[in-house]
Coordinates of C-alpha atoms in Angstrom, one line a residue:
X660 CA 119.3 109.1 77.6
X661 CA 122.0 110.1 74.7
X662 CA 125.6 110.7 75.5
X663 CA 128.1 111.2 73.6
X664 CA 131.8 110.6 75.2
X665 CA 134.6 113.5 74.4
X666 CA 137.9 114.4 76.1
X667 CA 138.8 118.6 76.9
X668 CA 141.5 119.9 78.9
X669 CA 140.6 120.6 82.8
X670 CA 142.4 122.4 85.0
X671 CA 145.8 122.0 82.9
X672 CA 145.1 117.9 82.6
X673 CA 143.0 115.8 80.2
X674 CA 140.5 114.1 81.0
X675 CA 137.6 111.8 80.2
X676 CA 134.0 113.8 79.9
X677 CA 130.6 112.4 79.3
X678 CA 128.0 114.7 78.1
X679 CA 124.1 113.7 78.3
X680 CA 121.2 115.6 78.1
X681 CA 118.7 114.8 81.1
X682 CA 114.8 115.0 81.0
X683 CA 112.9 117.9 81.7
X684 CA 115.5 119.7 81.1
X685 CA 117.5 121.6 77.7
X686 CA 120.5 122.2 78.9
X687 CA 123.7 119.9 78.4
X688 CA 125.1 118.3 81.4
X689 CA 128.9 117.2 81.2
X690 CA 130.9 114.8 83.7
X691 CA 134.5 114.7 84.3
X692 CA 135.9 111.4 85.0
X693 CA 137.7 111.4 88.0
X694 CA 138.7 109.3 91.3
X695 CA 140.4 105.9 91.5
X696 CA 140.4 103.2 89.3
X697 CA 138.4 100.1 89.1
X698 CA 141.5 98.0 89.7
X699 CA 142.3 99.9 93.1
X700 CA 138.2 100.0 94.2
X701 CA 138.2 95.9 93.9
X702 CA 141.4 95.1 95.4
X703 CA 143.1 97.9 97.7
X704 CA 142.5 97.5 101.4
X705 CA 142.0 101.6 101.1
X706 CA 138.7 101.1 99.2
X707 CA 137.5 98.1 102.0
X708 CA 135.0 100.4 103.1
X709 CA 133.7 101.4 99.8
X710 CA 133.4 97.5 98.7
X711 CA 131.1 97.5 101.8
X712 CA 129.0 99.9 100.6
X713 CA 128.7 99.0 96.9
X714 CA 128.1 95.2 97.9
X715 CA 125.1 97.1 100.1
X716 CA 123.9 99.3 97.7
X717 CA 123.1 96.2 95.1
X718 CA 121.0 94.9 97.5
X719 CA 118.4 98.1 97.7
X720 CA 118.9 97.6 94.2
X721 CA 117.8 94.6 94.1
X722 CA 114.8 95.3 96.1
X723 CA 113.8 98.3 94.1
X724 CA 113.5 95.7 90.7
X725 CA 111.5 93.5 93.3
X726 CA 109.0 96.7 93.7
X727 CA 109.3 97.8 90.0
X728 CA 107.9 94.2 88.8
X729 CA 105.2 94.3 91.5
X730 CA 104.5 97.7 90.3
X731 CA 104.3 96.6 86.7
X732 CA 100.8 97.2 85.6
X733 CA 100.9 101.3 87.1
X734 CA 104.9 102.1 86.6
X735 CA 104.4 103.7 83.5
X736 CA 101.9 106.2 85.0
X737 CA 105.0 107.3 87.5
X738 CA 107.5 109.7 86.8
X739 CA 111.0 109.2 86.2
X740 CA 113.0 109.4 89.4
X741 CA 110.6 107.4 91.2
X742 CA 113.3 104.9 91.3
X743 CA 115.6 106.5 92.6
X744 CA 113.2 107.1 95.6
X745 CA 112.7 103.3 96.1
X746 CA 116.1 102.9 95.7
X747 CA 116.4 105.8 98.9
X748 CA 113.5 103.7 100.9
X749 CA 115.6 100.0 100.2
X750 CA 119.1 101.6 102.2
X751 CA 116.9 103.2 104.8
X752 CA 115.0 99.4 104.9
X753 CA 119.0 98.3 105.2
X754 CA 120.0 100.5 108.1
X755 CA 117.3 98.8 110.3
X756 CA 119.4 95.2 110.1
X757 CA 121.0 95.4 113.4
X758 CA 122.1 92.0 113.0
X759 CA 124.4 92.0 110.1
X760 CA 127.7 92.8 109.9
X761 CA 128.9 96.2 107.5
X762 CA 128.4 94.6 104.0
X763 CA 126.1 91.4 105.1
X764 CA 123.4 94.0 106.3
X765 CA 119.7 92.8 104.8
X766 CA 116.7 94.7 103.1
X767 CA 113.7 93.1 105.2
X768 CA 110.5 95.0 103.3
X769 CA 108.5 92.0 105.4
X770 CA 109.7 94.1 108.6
X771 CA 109.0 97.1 108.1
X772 CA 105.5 97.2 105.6
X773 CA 104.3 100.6 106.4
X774 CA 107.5 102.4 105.3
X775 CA 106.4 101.5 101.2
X776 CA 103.1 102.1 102.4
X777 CA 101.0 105.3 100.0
X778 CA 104.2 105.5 98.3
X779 CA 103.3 108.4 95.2
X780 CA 104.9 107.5 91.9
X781 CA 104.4 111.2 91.3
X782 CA 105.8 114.0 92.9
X783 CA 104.0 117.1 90.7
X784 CA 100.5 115.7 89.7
X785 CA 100.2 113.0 92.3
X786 CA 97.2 110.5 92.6
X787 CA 95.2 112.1 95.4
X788 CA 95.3 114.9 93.7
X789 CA 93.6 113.5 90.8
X790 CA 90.8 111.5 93.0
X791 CA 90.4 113.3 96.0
X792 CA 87.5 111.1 97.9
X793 CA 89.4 108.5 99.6
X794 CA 90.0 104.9 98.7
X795 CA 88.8 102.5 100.8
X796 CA 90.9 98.8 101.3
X797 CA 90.4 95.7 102.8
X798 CA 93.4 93.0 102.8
X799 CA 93.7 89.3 103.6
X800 CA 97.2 87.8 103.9
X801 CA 96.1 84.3 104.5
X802 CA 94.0 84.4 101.9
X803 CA 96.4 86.8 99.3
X804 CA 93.6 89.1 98.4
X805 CA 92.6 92.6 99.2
X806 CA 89.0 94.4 98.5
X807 CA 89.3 97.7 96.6
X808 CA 86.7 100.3 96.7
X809 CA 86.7 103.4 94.9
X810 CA 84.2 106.3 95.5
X811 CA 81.4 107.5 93.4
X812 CA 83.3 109.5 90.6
X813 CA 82.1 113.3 90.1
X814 CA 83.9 115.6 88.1
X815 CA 85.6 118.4 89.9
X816 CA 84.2 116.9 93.2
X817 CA 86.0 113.9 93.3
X818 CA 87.9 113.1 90.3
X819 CA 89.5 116.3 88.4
X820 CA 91.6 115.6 85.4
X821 CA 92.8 118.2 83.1
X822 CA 92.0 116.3 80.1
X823 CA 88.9 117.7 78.1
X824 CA 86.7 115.0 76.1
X825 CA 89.1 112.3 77.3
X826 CA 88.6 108.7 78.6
X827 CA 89.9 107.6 82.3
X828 CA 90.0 104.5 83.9
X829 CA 91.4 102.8 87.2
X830 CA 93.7 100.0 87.2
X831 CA 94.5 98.1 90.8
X832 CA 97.5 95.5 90.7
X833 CA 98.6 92.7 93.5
X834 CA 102.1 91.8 93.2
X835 CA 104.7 90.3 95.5
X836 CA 107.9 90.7 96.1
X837 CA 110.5 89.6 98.5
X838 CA 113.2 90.6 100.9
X839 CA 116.8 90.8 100.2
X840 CA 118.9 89.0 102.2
X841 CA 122.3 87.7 102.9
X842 CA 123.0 84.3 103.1
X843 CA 126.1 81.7 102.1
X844 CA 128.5 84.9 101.2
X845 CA 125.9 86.7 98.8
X846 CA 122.4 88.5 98.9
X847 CA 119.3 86.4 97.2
X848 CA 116.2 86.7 97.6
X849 CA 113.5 83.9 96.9
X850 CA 111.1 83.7 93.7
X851 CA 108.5 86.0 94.2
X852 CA 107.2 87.4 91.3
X853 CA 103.3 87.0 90.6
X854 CA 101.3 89.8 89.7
X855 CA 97.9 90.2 89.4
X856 CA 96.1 93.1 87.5
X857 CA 92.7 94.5 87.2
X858 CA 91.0 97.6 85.1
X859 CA 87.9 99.3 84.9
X860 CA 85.9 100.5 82.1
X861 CA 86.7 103.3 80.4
X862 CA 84.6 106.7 81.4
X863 CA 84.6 110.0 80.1
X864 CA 85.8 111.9 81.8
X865 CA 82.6 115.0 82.1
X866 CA 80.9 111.5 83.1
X867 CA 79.6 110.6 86.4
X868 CA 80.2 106.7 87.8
X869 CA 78.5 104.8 90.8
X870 CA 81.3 103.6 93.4
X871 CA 83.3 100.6 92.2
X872 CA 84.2 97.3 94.2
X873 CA 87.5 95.5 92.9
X874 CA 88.1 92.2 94.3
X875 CA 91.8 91.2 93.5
X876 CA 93.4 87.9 94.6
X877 CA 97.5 85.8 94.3
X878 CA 97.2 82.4 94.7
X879 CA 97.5 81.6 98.6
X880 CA 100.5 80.1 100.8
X881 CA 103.0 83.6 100.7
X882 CA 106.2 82.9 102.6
X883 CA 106.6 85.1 105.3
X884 CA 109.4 87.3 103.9
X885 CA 107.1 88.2 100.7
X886 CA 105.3 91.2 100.8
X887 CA 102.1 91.8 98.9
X888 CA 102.1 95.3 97.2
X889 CA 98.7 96.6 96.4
X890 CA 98.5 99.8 94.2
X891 CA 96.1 101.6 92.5
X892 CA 96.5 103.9 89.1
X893 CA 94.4 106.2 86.9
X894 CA 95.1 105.9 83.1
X895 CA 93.3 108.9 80.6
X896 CA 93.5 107.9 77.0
X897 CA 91.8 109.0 73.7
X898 CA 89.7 107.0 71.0
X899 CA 92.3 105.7 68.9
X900 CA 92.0 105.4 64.8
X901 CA 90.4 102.2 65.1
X902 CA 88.3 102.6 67.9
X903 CA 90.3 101.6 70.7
X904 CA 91.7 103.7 73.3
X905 CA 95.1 105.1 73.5
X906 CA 97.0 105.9 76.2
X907 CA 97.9 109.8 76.6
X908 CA 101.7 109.9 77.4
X909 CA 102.8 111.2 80.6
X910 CA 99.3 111.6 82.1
X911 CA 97.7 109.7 85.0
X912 CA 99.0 108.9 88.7
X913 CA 100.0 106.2 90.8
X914 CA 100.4 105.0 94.2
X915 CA 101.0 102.0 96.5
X916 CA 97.6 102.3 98.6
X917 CA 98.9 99.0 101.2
X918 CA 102.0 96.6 102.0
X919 CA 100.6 93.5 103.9

């Protein structure tokens, strides 16, 4: 994101603007510093509230890197305010800690699995759209592993992509990741950060391909506030200049098809 920093007169005062340019769109958008400073958020017993809140807010933060580095291997097939929605899921996570105090309260994803659960990394062209037979999934926490089957792929039966004479391929990913929670004055969470990946062959995509069995698998012994993130992505590339496949920007689909 570009911005470039200038100063106009507002309202009969001067004032700091910043002026970016956001995706998607062409127009220019310009913000007005305004508000207290940084001095009186940190230190006046006005702003106790909004220390709170900040001190909170890092902690969904902190989860949403969690899911981002799970979500490695698809993330670039999402779009790019999908954060921002994991960031949204992380203070909802929060507001279900009925135990700590304003400021203390916890992001327990072990809690509360099914709310990340088929979470779409796109909003306009999401993945069911793009394979509409369903996928089937069998987990094992014990034994960190899940059983991934996708469906017999037929063009424009089950699998329609908008990409003539182009390549496709699935990619399923196993990563963990851990709650956020506060403990000796400060949120931490514990080292959880394996992630395990898988692809298919490339298939064109006017091809037809038997149904698939992925069998993916972390190492065992997962503490009981790590949650294992199992998602499933479909890349379309191109033959490349030297015979490999490249990646078409901005197509494809994500989603998180189980939290366990």
């Amino acid at each position: 994101m570009a911005t470039l920093a200038s100063t106009i007169e507002f309202n009969g005062s001067i004032g700091n603007v910043t002026a970016y340019k956001r995706e998607g769109s062409d127009k220019t958008i310009l913000r007005l510093k305004t508000g207290p400073s940084k001095e009186q958020i940190q230190k006046s017993s006005r702003f106790v509230r909004t220390r709170e809140n900040n001190t909170e807010w890092g902690a969904c933060t902190a989860l949403t890197s969690g899911i981002r580095h799970a979500l490695f291997p698809v993330k670039h097939l999402g779009e790019p305010n999908f954060t921002g929605a994991l960031n949204k899921l992380g203070k909802k996570l929060q507001q279900l800690d009925l135990e700590g105090a304003r400021g203390q309260r916890s992001v327990y994803l072990s809690r509360n699995r099914h709310m990340l659960k088929g979470f779409s990394l796109n909003i306009n062209a999401p993945f069911d759209g793009i394979l509409r037979h369903p996928v089937n999934v069998q987990t094992d926490r014990d034994q960190a592993s899940a059983i991934v089957s996708i469906p017999a792929l037929i063009p424009d039966v089950s699998l329609f992509l908008d990409h003539e004479g182009a390549f496709s391929r699935f990619v399923v990913s196993l990563g963990e990741v851990s709650d956020v929670v506060f403990n000796n004055l400060e949120f931490g969470r514990i080292k959880a950060d394996r992630v395990q990946i898988i692809h298919t062959d490339w298939l064109h995509t006017e091809a037809q391909a038997e149904a698939i069995e992925i069998h993916i698998q972390l190492d065992n012994n997962i503490p009981e506030e790590v949650s294992l993130i199992l998602s499933i992505g479909v890349e379309i590339g191109i033959n490349g200049r030297f015979g490999d496949k490249e990646l078409i920007k901005r197509a494809g689909a994500a989603k998180v098809l189980e939290v366990f």
